[in-house]
JSON list of C-alpha atoms in Angstrom, two decimals:
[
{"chain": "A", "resi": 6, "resn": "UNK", "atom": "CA", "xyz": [6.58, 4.63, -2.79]},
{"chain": "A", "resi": 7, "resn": "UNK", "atom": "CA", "xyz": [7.71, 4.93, 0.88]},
{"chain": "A", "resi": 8, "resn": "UNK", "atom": "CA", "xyz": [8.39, 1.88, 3.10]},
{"chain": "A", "resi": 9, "resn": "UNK", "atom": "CA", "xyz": [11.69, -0.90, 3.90]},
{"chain": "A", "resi": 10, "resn": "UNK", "atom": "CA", "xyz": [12.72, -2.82, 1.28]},
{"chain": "A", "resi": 11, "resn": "UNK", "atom": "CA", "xyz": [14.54, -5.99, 1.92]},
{"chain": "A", "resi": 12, "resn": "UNK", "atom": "CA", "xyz": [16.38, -7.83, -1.25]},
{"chain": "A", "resi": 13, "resn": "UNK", "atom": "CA", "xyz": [16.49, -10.35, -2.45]},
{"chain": "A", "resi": 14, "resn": "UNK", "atom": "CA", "xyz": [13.00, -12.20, -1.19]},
{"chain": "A", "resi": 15, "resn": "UNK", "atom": "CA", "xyz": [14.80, -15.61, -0.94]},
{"chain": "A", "resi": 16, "resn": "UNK", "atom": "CA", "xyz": [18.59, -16.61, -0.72]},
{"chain": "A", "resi": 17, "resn": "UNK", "atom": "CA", "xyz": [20.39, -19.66, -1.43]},
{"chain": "A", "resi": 18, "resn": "UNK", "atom": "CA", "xyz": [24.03, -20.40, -0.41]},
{"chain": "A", "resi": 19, "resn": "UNK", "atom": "CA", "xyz": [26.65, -23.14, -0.03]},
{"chain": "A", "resi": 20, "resn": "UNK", "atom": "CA", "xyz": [27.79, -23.44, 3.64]},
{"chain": "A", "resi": 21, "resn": "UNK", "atom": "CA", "xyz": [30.82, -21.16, 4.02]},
{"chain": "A", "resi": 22, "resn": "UNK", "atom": "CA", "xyz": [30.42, -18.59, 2.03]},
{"chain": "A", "resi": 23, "resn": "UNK", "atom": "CA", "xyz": [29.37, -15.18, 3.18]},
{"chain": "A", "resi": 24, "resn": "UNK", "atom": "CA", "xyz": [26.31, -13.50, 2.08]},
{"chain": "A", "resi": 25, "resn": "UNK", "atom": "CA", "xyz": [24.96, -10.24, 2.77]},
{"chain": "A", "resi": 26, "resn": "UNK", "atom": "CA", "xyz": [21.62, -9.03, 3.11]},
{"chain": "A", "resi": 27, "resn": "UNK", "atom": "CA", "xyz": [20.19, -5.91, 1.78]},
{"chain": "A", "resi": 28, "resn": "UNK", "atom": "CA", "xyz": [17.74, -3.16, 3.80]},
{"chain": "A", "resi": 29, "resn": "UNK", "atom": "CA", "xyz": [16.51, 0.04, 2.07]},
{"chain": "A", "resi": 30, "resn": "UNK", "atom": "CA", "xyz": [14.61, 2.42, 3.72]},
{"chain": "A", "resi": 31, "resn": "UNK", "atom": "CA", "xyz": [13.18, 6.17, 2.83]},
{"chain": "A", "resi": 32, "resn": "UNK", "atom": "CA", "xyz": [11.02, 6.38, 6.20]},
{"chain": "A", "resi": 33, "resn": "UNK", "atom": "CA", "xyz": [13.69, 9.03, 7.32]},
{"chain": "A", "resi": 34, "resn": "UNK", "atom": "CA", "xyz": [14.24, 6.95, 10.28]},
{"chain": "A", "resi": 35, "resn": "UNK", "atom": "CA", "xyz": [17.15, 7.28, 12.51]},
{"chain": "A", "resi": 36, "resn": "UNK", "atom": "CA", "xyz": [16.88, 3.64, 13.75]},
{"chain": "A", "resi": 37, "resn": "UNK", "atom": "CA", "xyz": [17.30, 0.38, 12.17]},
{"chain": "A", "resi": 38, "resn": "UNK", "atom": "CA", "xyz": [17.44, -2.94, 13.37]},
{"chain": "A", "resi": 39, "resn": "UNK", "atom": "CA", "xyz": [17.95, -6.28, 12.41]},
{"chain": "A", "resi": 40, "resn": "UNK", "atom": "CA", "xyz": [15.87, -9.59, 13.75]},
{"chain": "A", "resi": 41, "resn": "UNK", "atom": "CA", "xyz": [15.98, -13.26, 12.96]},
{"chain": "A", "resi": 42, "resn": "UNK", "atom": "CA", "xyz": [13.22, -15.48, 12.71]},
{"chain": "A", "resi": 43, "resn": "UNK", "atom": "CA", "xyz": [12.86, -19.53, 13.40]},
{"chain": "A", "resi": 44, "resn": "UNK", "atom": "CA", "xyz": [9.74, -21.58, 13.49]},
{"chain": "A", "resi": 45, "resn": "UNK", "atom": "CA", "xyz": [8.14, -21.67, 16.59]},
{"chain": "A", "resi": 46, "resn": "UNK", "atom": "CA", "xyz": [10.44, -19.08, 18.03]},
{"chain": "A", "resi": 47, "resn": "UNK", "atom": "CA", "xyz": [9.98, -15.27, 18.96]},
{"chain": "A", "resi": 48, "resn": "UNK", "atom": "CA", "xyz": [11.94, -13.19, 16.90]},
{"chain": "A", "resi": 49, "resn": "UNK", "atom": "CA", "xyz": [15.58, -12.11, 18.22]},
{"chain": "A", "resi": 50, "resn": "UNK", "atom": "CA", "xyz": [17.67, -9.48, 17.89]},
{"chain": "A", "resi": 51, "resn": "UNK", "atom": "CA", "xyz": [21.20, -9.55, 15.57]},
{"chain": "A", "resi": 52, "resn": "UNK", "atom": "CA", "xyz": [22.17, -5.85, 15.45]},
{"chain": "A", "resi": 53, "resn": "UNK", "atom": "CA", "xyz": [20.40, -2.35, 15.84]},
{"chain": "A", "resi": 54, "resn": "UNK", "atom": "CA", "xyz": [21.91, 0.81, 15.11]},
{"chain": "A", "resi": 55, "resn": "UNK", "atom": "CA", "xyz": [20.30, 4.47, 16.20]},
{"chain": "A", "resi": 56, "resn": "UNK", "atom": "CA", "xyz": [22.56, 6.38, 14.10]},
{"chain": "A", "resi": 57, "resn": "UNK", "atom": "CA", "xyz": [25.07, 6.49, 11.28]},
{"chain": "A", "resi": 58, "resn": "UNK", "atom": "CA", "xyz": [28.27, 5.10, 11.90]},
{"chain": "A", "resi": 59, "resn": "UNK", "atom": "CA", "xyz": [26.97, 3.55, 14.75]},
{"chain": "A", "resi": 60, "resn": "UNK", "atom": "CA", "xyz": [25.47, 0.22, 15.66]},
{"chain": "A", "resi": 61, "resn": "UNK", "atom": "CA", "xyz": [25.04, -2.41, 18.87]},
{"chain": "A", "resi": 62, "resn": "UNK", "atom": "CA", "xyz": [25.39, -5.56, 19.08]},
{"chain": "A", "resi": 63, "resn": "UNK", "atom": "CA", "xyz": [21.92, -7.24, 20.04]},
{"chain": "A", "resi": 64, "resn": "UNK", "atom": "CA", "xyz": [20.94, -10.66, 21.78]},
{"chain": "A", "resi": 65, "resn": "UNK", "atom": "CA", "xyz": [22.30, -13.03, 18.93]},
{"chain": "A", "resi": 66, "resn": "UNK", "atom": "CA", "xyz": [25.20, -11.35, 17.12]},
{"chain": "A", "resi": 67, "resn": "UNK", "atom": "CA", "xyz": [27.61, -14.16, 16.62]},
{"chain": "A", "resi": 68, "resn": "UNK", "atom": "CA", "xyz": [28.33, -14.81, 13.50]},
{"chain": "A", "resi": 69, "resn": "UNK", "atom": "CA", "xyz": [26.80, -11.91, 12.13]},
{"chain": "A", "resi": 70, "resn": "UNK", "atom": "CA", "xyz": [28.56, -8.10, 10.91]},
{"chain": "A", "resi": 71, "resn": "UNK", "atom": "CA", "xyz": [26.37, -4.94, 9.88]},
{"chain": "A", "resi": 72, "resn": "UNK", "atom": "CA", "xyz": [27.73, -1.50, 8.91]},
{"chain": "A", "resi": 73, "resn": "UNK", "atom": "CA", "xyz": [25.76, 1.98, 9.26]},
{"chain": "A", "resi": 74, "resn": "UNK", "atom": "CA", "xyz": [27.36, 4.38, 6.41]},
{"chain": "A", "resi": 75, "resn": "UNK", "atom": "CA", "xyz": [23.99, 5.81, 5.18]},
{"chain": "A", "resi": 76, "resn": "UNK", "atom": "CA", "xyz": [21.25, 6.83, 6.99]},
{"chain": "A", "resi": 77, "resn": "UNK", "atom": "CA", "xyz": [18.84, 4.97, 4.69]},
{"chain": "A", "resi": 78, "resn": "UNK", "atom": "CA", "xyz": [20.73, 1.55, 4.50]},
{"chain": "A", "resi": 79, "resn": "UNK", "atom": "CA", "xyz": [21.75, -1.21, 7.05]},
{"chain": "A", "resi": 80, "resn": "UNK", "atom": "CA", "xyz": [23.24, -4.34, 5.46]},
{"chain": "A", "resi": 81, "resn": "UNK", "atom": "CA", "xyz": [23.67, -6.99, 7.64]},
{"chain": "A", "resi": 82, "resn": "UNK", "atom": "CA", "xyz": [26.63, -9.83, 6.53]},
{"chain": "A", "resi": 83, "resn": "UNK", "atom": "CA", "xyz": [25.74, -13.51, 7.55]},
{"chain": "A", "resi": 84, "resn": "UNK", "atom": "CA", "xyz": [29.44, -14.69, 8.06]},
{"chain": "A", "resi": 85, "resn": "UNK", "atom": "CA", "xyz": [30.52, -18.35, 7.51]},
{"chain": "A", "resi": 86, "resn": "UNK", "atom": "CA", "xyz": [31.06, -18.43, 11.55]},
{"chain": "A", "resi": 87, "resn": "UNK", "atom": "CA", "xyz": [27.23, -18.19, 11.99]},
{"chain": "A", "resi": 88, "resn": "UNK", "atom": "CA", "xyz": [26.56, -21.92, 12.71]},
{"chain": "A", "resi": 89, "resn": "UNK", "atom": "CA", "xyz": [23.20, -22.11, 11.94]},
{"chain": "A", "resi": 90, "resn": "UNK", "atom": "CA", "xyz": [22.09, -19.58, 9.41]},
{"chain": "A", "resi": 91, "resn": "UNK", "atom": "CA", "xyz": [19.36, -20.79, 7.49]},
{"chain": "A", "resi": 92, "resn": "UNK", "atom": "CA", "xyz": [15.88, -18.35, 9.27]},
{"chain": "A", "resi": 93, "resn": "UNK", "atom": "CA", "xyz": [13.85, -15.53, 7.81]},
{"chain": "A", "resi": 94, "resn": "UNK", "atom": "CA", "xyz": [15.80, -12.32, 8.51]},
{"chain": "A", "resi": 95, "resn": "UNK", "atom": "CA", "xyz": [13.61, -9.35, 9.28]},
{"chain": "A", "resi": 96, "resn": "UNK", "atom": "CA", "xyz": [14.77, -5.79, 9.02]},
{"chain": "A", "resi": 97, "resn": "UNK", "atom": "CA", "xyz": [12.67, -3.18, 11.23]},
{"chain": "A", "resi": 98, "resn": "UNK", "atom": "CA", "xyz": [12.90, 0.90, 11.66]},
{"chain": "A", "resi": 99, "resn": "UNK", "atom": "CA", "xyz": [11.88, 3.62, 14.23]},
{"chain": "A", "resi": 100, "resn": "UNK", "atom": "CA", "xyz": [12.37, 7.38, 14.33]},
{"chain": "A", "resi": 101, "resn": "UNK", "atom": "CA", "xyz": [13.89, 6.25, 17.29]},
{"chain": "A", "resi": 102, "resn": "UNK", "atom": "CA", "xyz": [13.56, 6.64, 21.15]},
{"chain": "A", "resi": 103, "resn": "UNK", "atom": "CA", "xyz": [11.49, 4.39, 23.49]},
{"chain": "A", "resi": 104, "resn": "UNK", "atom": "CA", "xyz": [8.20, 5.74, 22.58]},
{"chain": "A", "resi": 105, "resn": "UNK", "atom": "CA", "xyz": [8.21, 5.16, 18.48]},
{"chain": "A", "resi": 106, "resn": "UNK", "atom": "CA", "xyz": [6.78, 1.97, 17.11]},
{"chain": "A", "resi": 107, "resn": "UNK", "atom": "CA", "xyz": [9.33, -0.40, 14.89]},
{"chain": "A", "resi": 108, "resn": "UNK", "atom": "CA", "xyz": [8.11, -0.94, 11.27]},
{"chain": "A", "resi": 109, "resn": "UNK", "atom": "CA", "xyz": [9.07, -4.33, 9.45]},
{"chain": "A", "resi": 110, "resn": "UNK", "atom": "CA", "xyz": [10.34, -4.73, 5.86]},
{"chain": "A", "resi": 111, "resn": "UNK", "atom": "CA", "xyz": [9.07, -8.16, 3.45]},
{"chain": "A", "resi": 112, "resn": "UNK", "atom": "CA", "xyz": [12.08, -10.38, 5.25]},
{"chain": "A", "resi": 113, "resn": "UNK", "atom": "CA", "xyz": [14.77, -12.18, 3.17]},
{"chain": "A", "resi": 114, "resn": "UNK", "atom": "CA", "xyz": [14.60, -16.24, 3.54]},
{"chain": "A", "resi": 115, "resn": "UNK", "atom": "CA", "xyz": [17.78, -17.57, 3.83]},
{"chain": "A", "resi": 116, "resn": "UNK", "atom": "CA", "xyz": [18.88, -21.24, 2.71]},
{"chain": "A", "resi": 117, "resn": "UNK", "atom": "CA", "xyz": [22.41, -22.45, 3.44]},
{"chain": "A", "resi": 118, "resn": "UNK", "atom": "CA", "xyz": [23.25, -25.50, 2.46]},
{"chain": "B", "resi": 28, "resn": "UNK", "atom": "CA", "xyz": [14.71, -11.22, 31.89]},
{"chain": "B", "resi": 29, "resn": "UNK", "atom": "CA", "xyz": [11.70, -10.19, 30.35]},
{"chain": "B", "resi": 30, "resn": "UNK", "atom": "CA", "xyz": [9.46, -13.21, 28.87]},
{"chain": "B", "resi": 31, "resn": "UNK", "atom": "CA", "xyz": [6.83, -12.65, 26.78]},
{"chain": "B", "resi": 32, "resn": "UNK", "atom": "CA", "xyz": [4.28, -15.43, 26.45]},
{"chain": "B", "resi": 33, "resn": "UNK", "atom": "CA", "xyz": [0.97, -16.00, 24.09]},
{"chain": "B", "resi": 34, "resn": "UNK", "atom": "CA", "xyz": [-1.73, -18.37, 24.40]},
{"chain": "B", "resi": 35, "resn": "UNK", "atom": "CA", "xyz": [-3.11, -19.78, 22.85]},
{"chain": "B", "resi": 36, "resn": "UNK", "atom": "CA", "xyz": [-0.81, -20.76, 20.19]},
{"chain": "B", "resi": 37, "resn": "UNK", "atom": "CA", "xyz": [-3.10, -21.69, 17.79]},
{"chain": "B", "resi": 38, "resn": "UNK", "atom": "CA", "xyz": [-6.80, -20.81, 18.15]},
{"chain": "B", "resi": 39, "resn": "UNK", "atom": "CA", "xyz": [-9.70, -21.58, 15.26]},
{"chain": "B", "resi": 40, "resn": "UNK", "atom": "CA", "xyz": [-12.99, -19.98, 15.55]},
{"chain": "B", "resi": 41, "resn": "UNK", "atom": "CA", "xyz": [-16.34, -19.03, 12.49]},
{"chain": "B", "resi": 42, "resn": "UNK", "atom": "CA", "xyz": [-16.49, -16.29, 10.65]},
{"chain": "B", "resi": 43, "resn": "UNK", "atom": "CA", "xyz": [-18.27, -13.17, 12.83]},
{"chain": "B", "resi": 44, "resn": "UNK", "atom": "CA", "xyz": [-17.28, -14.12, 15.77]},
{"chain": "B", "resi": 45, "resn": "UNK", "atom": "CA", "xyz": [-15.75, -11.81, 18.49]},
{"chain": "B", "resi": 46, "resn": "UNK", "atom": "CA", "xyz": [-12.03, -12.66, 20.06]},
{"chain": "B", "resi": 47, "resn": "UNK", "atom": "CA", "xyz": [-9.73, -11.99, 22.36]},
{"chain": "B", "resi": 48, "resn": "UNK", "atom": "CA", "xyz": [-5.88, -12.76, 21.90]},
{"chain": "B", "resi": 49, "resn": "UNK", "atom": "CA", "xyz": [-3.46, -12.92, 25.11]},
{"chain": "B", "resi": 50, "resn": "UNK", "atom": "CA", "xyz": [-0.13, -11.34, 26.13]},
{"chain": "B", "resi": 51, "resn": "UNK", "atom": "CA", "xyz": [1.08, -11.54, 29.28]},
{"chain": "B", "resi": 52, "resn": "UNK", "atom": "CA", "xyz": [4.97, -10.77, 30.40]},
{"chain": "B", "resi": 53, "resn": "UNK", "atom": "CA", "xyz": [7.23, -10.72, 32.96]},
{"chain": "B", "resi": 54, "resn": "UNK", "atom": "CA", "xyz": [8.76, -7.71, 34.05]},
{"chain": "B", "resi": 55, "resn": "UNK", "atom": "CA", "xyz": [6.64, -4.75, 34.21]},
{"chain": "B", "resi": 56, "resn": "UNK", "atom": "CA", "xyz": [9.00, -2.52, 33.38]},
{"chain": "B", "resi": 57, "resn": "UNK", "atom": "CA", "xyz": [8.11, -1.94, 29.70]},
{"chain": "B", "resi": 58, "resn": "UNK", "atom": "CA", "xyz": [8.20, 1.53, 27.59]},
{"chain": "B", "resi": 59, "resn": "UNK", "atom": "CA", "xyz": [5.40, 0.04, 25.27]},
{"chain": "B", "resi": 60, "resn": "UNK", "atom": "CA", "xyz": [3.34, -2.85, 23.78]},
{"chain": "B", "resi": 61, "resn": "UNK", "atom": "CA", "xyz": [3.34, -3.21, 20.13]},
{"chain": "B", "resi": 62, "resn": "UNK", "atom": "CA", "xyz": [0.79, -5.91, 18.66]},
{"chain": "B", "resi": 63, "resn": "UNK", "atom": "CA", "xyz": [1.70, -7.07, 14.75]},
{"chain": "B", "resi": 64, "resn": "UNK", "atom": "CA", "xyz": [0.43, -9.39, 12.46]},
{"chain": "B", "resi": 65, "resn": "UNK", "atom": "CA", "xyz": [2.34, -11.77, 9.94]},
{"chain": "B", "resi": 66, "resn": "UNK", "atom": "CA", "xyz": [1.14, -13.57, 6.84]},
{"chain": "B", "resi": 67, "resn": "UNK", "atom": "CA", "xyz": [2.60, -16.35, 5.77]},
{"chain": "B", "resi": 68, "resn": "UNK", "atom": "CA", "xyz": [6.25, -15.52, 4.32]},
{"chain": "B", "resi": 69, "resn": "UNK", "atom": "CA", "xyz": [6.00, -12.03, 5.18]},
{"chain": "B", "resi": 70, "resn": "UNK", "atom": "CA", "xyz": [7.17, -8.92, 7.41]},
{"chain": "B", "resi": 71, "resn": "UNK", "atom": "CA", "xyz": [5.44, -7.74, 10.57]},
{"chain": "B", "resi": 72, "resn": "UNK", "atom": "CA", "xyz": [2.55, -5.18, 9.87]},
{"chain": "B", "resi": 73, "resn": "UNK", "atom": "CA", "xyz": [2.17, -3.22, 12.86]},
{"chain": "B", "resi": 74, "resn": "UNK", "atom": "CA", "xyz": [-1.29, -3.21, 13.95]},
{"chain": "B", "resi": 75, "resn": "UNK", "atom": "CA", "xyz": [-1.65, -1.16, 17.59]},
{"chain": "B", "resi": 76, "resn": "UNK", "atom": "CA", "xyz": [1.41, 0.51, 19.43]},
{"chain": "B", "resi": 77, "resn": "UNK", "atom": "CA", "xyz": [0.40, 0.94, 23.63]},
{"chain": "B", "resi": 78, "resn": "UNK", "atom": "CA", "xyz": [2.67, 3.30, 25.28]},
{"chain": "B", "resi": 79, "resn": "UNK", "atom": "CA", "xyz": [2.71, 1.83, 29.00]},
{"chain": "B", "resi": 80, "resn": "UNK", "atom": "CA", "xyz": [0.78, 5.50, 30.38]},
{"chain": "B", "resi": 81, "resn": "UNK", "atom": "CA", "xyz": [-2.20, 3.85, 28.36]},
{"chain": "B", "resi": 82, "resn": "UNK", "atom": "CA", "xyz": [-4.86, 1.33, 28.84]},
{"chain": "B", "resi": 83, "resn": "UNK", "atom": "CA", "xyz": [-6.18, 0.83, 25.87]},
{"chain": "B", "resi": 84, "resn": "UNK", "atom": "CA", "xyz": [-6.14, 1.95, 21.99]},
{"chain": "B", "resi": 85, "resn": "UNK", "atom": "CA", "xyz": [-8.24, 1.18, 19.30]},
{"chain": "B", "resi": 86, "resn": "UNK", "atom": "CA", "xyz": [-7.96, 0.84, 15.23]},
{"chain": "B", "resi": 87, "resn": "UNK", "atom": "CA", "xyz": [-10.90, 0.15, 13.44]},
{"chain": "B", "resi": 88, "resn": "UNK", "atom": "CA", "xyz": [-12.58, -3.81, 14.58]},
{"chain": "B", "resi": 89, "resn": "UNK", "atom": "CA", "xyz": [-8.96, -3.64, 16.68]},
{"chain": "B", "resi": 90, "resn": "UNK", "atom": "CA", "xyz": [-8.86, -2.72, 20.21]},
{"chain": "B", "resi": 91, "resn": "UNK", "atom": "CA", "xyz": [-5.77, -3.30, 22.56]},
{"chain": "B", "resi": 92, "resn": "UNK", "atom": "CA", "xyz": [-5.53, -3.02, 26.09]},
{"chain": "B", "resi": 93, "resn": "UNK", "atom": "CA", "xyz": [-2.82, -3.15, 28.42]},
{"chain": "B", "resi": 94, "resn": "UNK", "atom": "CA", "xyz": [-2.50, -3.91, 32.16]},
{"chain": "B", "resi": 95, "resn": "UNK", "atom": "CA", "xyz": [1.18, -3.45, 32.97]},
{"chain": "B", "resi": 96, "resn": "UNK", "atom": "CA", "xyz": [1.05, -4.10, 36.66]},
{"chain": "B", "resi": 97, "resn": "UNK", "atom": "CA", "xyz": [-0.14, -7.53, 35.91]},
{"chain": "B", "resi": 98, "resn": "UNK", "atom": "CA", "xyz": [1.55, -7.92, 33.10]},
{"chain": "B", "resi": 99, "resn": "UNK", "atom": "CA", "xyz": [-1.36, -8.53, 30.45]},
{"chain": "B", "resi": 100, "resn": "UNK", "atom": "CA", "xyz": [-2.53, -7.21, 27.74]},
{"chain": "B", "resi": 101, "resn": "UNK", "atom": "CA", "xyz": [-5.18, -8.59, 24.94]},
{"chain": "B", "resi": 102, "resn": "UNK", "atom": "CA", "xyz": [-6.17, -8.22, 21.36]},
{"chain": "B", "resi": 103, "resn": "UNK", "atom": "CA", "xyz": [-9.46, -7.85, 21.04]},
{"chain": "B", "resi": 104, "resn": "UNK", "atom": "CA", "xyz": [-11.32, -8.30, 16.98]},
{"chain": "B", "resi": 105, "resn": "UNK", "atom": "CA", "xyz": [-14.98, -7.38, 16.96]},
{"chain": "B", "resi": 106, "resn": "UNK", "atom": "CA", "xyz": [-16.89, -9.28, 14.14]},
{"chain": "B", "resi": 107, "resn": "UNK", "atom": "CA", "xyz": [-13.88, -11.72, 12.58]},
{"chain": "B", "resi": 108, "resn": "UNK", "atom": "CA", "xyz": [-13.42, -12.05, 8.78]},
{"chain": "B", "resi": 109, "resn": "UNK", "atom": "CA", "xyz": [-11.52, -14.82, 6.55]},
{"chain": "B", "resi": 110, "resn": "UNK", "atom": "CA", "xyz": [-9.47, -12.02, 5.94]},
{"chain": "B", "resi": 111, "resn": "UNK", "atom": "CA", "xyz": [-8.14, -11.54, 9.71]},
{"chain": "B", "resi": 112, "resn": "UNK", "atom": "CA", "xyz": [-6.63, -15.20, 9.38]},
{"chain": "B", "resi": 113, "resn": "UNK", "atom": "CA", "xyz": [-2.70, -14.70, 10.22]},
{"chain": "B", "resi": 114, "resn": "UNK", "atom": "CA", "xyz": [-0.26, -15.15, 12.85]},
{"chain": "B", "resi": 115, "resn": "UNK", "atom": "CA", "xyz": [-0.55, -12.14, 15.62]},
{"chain": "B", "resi": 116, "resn": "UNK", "atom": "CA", "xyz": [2.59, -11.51, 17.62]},
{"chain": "B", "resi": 117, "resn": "UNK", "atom": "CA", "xyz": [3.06, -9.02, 20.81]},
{"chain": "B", "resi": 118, "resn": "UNK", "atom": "CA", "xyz": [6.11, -7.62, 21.86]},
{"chain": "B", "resi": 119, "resn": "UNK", "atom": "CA", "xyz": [7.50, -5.27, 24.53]},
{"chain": "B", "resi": 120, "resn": "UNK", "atom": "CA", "xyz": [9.86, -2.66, 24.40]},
{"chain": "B", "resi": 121, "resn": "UNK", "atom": "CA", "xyz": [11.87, -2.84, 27.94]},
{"chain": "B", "resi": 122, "resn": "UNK", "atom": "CA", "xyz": [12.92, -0.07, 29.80]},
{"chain": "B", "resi": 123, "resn": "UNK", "atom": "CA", "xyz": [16.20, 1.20, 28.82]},
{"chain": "B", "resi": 124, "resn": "UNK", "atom": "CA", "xyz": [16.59, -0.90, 26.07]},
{"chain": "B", "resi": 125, "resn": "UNK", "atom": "CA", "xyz": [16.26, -0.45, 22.43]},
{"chain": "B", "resi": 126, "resn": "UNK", "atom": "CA", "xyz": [14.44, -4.08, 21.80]},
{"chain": "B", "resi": 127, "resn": "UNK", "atom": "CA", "xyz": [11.43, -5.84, 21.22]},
{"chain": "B", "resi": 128, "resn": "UNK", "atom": "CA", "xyz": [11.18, -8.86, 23.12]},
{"chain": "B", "resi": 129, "resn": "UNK", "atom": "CA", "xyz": [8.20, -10.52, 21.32]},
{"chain": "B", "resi": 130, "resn": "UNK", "atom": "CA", "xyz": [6.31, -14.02, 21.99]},
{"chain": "B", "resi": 131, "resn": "UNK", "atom": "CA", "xyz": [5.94, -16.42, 19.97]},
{"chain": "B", "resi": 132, "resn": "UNK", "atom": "CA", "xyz": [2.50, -15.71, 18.39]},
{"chain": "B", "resi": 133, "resn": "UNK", "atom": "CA", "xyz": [-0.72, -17.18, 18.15]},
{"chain": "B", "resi": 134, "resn": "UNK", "atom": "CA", "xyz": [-2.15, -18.10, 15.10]},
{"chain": "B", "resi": 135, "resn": "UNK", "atom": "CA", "xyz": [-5.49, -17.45, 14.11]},
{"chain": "B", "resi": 136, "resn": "UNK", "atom": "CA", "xyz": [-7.73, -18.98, 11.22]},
{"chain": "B", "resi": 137, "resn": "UNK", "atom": "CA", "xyz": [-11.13, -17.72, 10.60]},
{"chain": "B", "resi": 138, "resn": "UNK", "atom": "CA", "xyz": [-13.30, -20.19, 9.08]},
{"chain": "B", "resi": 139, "resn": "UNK", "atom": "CA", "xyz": [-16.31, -19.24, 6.22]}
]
């Protein structure tokens, strides 16, 4: 069964704590990226990374901390300096370069209370 | 900075019918178009990737066609089904960067 996996489906946590978020993928893809999602907002980019041991910091990374030791994973750590991190957090993949299309996993929901 | 912008937001129409979705952006100076779809609580399904050399591409009752000097591009369903009801979203990969900038969708309901 190929695809992204994102776990778990929904997360609940007590405001300052960390919490990480799992993506699994077996796409082969060199590229892996991480969005956040808000009602009535576009989606907006935490971190991407186009290789292993390497990542970028995208439009909204504050708050946020991802590592890159596997090709196939890219967890991304909600910190307790993200102000306001109850969204739906997207993971997405691409073989990579300008030209490949991104491929979404399921999408954790995060609840911090 | 790029803008990407859908209207309508919300749009409502009976089953069968044929419809057009908009996408229009800001700087013309894309690598591609991607058009996706989102259910409730879900990921992104990608539906039609435009590479900005292309006018048009088609998948099934999907076509999409681009116009990147004026910035536009559509989604265009032939015959509509309960089925196609969902959120669609556009984005567009900028040149010589390595994100999506995507609107903010429009969300479609197709009525029995």
């Amino acid at each position: 069964d190929g695809g992204i996996t994102q776990s778990p489906k929904y997360l609940f946590r007590k405001e300052g704590q960390n919490v990480t978020l799992s993506c699994e993928q077996n796409l082969n893809h060199d590229a892996m990226y991480w969005y956040r999602q808000d009602p009535g907002q576009g989606l907006r980019l935490i971190y991407y990374s186009q290789i292993v041991n390497d990542f970028q910091k995208g439009d909204i990374a504050e708050g946020y901390s991802v590592s890159r030791e596997k090709k196939e994973s890219f967890p991304l750590t909600v910190t307790s300096a993200q102000k306001n991190p109850t969204a739906f957090y997207l993971c997405a993949t691409s073989r990579g370069g300008a030209t490949y299309e991104q491929y979404f996993g399921p999408g954790t929901r995060l609840t911090v209370t | 900075k790029q803008e990407v912008t859908q209207i309508p937001a919300a749009l409502s129409v009976p089953e069968g019918e044929n419809l057009v979705l908009n996408c229009s952006f800001t700087d013309s100076a894309i690598y591609n178009l991607q058009w996706f779809r989102q259910d409730p609580g879900k990921g992104l399904t990608s539906l039609l990737l435009i590479q900005s050399s292309q006018r048009e591409q088609t998948s099934g009752r999907l076509n999409a066609s681009l116009d990147k000097s004026s910035g536009r591009s559509t989604l265009y369903i032939a015959a509509s089904q309960p089925g196609d009801s969902a959120t669609y979203l556009c984005a567009v990969r900028q040149g010589g960067s390595e994100k999506l900038v995507f609107g903010k969708g429009t969300k479609l309901t197709v009525n029995p």
